[in-house]
PDB file of C-alpha atoms in Angstrom:
ATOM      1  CA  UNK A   1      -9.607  -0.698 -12.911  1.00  0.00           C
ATOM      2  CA  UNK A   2      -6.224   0.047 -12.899  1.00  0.00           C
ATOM      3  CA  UNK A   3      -3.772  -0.259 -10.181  1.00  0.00           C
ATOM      4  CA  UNK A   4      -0.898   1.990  -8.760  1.00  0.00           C
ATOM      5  CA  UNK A   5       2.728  -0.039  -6.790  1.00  0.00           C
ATOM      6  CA  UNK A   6       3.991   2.833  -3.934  1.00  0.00           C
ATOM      7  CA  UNK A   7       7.820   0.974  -4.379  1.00  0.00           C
ATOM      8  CA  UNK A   8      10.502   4.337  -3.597  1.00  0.00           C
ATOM      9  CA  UNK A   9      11.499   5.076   0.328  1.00  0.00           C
ATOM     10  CA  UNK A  10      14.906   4.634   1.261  1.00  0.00           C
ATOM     11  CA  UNK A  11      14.535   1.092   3.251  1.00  0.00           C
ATOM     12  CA  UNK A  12      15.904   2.541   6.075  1.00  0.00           C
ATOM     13  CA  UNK A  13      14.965  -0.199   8.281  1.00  0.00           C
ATOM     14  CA  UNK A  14      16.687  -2.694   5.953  1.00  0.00           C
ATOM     15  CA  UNK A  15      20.026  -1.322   6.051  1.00  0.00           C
ATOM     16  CA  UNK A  16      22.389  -2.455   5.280  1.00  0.00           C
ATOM     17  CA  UNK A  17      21.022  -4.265   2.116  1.00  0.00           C
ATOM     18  CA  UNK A  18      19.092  -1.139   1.266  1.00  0.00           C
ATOM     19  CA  UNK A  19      22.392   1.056   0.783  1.00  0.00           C
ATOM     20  CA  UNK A  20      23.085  -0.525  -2.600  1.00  0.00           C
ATOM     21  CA  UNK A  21      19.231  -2.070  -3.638  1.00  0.00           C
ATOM     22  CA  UNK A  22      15.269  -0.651  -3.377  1.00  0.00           C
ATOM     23  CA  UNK A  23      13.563  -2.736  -0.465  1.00  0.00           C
ATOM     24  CA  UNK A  24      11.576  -3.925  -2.825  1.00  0.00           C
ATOM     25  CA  UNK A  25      14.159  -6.090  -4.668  1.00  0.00           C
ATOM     26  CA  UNK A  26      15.114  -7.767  -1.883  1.00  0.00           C
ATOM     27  CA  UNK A  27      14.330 -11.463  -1.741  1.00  0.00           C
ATOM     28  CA  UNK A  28      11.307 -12.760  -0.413  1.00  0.00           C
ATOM     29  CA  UNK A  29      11.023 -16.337  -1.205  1.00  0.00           C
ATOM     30  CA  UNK A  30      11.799 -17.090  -4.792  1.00  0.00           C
ATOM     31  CA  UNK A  31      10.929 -13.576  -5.981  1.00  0.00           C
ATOM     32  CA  UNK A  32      12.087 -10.034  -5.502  1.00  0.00           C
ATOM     33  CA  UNK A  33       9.344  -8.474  -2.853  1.00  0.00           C
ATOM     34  CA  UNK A  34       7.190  -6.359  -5.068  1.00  0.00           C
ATOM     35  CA  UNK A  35       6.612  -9.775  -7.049  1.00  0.00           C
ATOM     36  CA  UNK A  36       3.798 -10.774  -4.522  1.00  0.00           C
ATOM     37  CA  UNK A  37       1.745  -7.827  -4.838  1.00  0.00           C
ATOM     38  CA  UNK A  38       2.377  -7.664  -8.347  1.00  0.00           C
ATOM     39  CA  UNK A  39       0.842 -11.036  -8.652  1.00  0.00           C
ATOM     40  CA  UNK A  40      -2.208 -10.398  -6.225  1.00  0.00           C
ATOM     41  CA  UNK A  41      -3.248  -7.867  -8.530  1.00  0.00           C
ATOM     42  CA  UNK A  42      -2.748  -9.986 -11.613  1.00  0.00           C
ATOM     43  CA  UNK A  43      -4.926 -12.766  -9.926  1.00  0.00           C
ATOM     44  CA  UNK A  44      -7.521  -9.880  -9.310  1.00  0.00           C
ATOM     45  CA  UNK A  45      -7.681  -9.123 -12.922  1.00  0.00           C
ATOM     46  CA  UNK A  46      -5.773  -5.991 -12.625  1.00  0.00           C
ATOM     47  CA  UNK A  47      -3.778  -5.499 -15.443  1.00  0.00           C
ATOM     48  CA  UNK A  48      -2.476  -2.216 -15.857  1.00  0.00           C
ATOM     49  CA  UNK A  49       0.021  -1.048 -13.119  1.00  0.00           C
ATOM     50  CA  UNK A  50       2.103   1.706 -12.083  1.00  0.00           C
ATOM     51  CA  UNK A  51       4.945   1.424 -10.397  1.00  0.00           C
ATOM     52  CA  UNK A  52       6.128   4.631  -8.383  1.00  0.00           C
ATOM     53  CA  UNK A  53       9.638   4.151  -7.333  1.00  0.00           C
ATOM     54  CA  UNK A  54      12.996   6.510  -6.927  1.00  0.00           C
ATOM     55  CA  UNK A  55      15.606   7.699  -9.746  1.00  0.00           C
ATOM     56  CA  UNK A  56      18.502   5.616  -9.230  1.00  0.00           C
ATOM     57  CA  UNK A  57      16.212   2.638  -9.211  1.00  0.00           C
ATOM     58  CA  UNK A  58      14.043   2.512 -11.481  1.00  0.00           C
ATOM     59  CA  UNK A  59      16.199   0.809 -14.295  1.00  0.00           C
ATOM     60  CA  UNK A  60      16.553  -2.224 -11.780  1.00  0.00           C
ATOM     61  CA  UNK A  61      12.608  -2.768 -11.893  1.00  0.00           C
ATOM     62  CA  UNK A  62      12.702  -1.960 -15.382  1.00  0.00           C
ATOM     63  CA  UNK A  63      15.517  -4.629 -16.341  1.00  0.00           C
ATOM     64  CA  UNK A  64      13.346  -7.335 -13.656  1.00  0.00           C
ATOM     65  CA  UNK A  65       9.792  -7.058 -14.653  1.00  0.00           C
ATOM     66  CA  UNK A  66      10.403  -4.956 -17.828  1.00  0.00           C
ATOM     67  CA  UNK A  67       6.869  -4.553 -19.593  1.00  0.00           C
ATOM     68  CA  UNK A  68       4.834  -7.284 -17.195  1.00  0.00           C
ATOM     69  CA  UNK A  69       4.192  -9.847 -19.887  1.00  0.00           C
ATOM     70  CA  UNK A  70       5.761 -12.549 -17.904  1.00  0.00           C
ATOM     71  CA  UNK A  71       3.359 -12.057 -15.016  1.00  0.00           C
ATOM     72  CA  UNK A  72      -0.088 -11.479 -17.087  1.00  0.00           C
ATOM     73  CA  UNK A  73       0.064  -7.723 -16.602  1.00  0.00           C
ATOM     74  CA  UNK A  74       1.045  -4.461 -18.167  1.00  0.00           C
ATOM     75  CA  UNK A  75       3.871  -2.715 -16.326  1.00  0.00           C
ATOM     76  CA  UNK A  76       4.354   1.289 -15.772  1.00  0.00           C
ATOM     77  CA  UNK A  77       6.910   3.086 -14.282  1.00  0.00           C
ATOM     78  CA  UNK A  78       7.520   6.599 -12.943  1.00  0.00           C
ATOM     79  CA  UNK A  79       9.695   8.306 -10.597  1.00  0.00           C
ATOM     80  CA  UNK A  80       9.363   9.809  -7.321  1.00  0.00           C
ATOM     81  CA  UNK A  81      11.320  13.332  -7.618  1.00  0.00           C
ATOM     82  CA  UNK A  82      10.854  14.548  -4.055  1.00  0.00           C
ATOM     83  CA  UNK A  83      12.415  11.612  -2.327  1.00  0.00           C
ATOM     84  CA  UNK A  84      11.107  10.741   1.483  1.00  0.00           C
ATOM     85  CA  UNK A  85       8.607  13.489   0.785  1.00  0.00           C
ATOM     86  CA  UNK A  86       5.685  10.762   1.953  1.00  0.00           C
ATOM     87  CA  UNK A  87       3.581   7.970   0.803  1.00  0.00           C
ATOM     88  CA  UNK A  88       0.750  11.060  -0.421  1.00  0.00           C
ATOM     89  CA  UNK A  89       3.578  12.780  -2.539  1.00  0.00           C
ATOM     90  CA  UNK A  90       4.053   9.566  -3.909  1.00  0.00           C
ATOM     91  CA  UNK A  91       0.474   8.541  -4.471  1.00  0.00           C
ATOM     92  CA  UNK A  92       0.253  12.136  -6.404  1.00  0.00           C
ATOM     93  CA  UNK A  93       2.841  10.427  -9.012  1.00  0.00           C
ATOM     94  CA  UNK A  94       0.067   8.922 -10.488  1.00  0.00           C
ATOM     95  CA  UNK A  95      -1.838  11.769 -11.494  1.00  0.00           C
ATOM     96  CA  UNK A  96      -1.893  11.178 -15.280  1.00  0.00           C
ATOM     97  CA  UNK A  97      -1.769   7.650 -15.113  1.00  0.00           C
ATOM     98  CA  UNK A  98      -5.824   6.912 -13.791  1.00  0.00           C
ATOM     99  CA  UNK A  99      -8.777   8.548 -14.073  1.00  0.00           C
ATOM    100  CA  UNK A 100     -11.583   6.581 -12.218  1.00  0.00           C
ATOM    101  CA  UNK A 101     -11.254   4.444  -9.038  1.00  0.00           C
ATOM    102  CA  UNK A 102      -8.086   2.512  -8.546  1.00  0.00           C
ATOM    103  CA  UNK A 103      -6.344   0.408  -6.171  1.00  0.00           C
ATOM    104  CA  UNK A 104      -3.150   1.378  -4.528  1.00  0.00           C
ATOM    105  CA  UNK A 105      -0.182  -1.037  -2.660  1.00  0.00           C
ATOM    106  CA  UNK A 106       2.360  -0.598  -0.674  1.00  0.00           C
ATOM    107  CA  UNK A 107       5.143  -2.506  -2.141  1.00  0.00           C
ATOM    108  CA  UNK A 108       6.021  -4.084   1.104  1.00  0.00           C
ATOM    109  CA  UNK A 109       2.480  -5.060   2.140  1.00  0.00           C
ATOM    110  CA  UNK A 110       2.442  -8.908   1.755  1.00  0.00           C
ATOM    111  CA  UNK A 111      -0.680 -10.848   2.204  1.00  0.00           C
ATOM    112  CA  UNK A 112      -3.018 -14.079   1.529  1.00  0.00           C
ATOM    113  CA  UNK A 113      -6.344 -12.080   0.775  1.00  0.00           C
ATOM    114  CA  UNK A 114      -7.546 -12.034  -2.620  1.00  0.00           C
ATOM    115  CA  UNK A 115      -8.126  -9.042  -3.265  1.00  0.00           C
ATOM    116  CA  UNK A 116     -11.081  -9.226  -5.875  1.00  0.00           C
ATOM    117  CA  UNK A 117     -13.883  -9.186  -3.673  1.00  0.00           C
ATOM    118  CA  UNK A 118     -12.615  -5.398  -2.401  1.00  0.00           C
ATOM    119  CA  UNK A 119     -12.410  -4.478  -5.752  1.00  0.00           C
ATOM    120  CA  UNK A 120     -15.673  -5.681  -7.085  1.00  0.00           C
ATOM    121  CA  UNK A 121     -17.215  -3.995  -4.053  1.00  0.00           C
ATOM    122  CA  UNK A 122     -15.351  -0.448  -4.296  1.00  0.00           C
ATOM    123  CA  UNK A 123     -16.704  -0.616  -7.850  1.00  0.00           C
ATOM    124  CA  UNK A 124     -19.954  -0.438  -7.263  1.00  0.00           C
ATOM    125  CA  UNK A 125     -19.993   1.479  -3.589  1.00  0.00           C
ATOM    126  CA  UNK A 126     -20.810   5.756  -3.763  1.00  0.00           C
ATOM    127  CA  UNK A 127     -18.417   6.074  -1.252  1.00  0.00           C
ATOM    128  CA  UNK A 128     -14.956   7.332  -2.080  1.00  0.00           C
ATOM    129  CA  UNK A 129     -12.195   5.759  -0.430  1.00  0.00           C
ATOM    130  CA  UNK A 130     -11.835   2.280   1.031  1.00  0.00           C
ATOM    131  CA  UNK A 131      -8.909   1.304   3.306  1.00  0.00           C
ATOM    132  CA  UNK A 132      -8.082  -2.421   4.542  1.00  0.00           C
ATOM    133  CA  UNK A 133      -7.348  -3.448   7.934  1.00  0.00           C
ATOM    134  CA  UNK A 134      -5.796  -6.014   9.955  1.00  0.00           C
ATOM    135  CA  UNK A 135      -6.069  -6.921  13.893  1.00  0.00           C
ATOM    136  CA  UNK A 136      -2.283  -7.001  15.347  1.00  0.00           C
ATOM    137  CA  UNK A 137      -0.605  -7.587  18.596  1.00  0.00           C
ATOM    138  CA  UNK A 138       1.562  -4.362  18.263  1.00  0.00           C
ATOM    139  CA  UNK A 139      -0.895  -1.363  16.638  1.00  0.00           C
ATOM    140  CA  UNK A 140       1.250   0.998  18.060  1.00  0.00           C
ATOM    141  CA  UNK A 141       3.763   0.388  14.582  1.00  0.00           C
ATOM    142  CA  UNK A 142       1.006   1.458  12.299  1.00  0.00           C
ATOM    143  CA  UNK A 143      -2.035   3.631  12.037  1.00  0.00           C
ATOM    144  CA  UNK A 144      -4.608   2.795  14.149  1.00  0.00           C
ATOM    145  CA  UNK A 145      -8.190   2.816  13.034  1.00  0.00           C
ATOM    146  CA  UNK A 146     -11.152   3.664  15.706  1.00  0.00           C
ATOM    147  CA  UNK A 147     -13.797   2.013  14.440  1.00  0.00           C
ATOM    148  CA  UNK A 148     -17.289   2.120  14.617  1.00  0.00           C
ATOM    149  CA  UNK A 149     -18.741  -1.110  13.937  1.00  0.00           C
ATOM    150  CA  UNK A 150     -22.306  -0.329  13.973  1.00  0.00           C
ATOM    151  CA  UNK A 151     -22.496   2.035  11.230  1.00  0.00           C
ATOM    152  CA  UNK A 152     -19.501   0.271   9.143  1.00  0.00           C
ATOM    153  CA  UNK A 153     -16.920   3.405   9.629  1.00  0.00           C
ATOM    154  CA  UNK A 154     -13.885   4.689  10.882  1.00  0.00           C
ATOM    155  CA  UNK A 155     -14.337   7.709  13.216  1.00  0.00           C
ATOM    156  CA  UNK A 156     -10.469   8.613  13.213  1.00  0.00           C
ATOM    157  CA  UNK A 157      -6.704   7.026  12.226  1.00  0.00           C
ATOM    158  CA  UNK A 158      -4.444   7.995  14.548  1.00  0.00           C
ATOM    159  CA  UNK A 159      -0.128   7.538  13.453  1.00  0.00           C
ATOM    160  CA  UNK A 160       1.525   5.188  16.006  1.00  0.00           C
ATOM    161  CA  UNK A 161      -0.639   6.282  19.022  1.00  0.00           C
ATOM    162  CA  UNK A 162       1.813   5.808  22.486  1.00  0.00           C
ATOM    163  CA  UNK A 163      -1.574   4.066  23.939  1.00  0.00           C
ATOM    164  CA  UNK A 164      -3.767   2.711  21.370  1.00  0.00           C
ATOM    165  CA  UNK A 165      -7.506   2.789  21.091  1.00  0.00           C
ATOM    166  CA  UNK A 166      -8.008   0.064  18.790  1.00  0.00           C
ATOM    167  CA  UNK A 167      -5.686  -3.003  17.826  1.00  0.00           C
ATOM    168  CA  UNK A 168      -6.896  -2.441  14.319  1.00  0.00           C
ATOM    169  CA  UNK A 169      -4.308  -1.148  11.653  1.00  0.00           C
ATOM    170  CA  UNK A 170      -4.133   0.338   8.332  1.00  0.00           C
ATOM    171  CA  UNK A 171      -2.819  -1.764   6.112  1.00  0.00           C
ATOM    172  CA  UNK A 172      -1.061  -0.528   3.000  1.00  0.00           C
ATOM    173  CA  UNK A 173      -3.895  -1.525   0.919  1.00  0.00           C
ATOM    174  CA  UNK A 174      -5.770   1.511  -0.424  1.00  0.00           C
ATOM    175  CA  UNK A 175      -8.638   1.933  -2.877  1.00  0.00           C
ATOM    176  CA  UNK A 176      -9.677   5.820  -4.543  1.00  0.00           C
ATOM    177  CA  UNK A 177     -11.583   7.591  -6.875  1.00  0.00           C
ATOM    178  CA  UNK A 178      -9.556  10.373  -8.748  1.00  0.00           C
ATOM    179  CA  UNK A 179     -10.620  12.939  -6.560  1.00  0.00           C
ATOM    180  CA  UNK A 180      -7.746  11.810  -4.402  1.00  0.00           C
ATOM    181  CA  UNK A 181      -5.177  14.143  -5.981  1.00  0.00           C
ATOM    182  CA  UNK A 182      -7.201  17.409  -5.172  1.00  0.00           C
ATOM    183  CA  UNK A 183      -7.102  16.069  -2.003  1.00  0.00           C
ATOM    184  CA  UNK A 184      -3.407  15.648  -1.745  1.00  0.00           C
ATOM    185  CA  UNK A 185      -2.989  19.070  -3.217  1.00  0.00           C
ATOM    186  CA  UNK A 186      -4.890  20.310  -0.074  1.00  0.00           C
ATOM    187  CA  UNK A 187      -2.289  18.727   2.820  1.00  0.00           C
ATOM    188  CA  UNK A 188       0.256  20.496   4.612  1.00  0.00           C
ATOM    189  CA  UNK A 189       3.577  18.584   5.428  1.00  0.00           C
ATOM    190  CA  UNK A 190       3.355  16.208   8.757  1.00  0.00           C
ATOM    191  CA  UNK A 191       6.191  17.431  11.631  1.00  0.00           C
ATOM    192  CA  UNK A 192       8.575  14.942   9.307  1.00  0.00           C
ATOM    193  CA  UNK A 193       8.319  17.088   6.171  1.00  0.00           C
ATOM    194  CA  UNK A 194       6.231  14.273   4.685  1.00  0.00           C
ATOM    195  CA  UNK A 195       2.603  14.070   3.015  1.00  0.00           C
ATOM    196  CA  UNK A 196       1.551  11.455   5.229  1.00  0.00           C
ATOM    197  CA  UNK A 197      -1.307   8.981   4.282  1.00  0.00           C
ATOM    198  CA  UNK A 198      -2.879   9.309   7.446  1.00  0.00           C
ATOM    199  CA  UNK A 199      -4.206  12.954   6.696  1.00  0.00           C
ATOM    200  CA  UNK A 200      -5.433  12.135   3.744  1.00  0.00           C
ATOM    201  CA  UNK A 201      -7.487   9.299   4.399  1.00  0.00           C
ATOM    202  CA  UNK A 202      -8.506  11.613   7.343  1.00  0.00           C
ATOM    203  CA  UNK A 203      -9.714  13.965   4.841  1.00  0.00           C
ATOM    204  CA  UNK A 204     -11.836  11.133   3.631  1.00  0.00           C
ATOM    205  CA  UNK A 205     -12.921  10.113   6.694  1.00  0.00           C
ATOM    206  CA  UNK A 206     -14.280  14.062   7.331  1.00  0.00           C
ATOM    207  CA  UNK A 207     -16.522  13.541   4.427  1.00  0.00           C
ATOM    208  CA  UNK A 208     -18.169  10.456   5.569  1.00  0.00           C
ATOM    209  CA  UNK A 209     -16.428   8.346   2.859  1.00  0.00           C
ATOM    210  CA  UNK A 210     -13.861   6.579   3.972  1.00  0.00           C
ATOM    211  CA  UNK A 211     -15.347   2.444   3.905  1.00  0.00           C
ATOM    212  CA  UNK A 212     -13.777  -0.162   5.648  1.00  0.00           C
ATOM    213  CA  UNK A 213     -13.141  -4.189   5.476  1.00  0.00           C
ATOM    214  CA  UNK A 214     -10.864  -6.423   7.690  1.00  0.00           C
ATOM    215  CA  UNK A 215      -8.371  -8.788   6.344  1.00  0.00           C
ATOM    216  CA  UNK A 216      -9.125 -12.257   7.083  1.00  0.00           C
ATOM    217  CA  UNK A 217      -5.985 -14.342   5.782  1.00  0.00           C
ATOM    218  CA  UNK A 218      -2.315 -13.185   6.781  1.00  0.00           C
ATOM    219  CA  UNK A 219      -0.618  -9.775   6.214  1.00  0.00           C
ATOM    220  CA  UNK A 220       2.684  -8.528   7.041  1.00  0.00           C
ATOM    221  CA  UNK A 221       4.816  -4.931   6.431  1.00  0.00           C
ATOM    222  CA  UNK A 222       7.911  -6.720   5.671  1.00  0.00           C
ATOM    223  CA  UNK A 223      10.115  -3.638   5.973  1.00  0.00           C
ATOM    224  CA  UNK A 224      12.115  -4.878   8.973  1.00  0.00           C
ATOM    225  CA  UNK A 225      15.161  -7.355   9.430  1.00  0.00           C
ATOM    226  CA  UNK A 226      12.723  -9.738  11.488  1.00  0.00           C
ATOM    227  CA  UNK A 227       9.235  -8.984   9.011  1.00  0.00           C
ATOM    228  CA  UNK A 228      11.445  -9.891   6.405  1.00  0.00           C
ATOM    229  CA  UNK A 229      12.764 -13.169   7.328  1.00  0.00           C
ATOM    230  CA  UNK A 230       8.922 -13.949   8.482  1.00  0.00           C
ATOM    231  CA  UNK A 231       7.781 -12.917   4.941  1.00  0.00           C
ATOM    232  CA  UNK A 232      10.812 -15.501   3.637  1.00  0.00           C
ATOM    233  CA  UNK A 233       9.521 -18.580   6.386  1.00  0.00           C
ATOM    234  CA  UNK A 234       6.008 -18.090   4.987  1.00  0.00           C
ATOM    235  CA  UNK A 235       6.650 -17.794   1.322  1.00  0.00           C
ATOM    236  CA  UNK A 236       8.954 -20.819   1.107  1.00  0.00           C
ATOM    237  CA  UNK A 237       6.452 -22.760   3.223  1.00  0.00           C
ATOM    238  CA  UNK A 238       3.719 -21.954   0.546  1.00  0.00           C
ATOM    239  CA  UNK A 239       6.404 -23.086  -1.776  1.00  0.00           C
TER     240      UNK A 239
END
């Protein structure tokens, strides 16, 4: 199974760091950020990965993690051309790069999980998309799953609902089968001008395959000032 790093955006939340480097480069205990997901996957027994990220960056990973041999892995690269066009748009990047199921990151999604277990079970489940999902204290950041525990689904995700109906939120942890991009091709542009991953793993969820596990260990969208020195604090600590 092969692997796909969502790493472009424009960091607005990081700013002012993010006006000269990706998010992603930014420290996060001894490492540049996209290092821990990198290595998740590599402990997984992932080994090829793409790495979606923007123009002007994509020398910097390049020059980093160059061909992945240091890490275990085999590294891809390929650029975003519609810039903060959504996280779909640049899910769609990588088209030509699998053709069965695959597991997809956000490159700011930390965690503890391993993620092998997911995989081994989205290889061998019919259904066609899984997501991953954490409990928080403040869903209304995130999308929020409704879930239906009894028959192991998710009946809706709603985008940073005012009042939320669940505490339960998407994490950027994705796995599909390659019928994903047909999907994308079928979504129309959120309010924002952006594909938005929501609708498509809505799309999913209206044909009763969209699966469903909870992380366990600690998680964290380290694309704030505050998530970022929290990612820092718990990445030394394991240090």
């Amino acid at each position: 199974m092969k692997a796909v790093i969502l790493a472009g955006g424009s960091g607005t939340r990081l700013r002012p760091f993010t006006k000269i480097i990706n998010k992603h480069l930014l420290p996060v205990g001894s490492y540049p950020m996209i290092y821990w997901p990198i290595k998740k996957l590599a402990q997984a027994g992932i080994q090829e990965i793409l790495i979606v990220t923007n123009k002007e960056d994509i020398d910097l990973f390049n020059g980093i993690f160059g061909s992945g041999d240091e890490l275990g892995v085999q590294l891809f690269y390929t650029i975003q051309k519609e810039k903060g066009s959504g996280i779909a748009n640049a899910l769609y990047c990588a088209k030509d790069f699998v053709s069965e199921k695959f597991v997809v990151l956000l490159g700011d999604n930390l965690f503890d999980d391993d993620l092998e277990p997911y995989i081994e079970d989205f290889k061998k489940a019919n259904y066609g998309a899984k997501v991953l999902l954490k409990e928080v204290g403040n869903p209304e950041r995130y999308g929020v799953a409704i879930v239906d525990d009894k028959n192991q689904r998710i009946k809706s995700i709603i985008e940073k609902p005012k009042n939320p109906e669940s505490n339960f939120c998407v994490t950027g942890i994705y796995f599909y089968d390659n019928s994903v991009f047909d999907l994308i091709e079928s979504l129309s542009p959120s309010e924002r001008g952006e594909l938005e991953i929501t609708d498509l793993n809505n799309l999913y969820i209206n044909r009763n395959e969209l699966n469903y596990d909870i992380l366990s260990g600690w998680w964290l969208d380290a694309g704030t000032h505050e998530a970022l020195y929290n990612a820092n604090k718990h990445f030394f600590e394991g240090e």
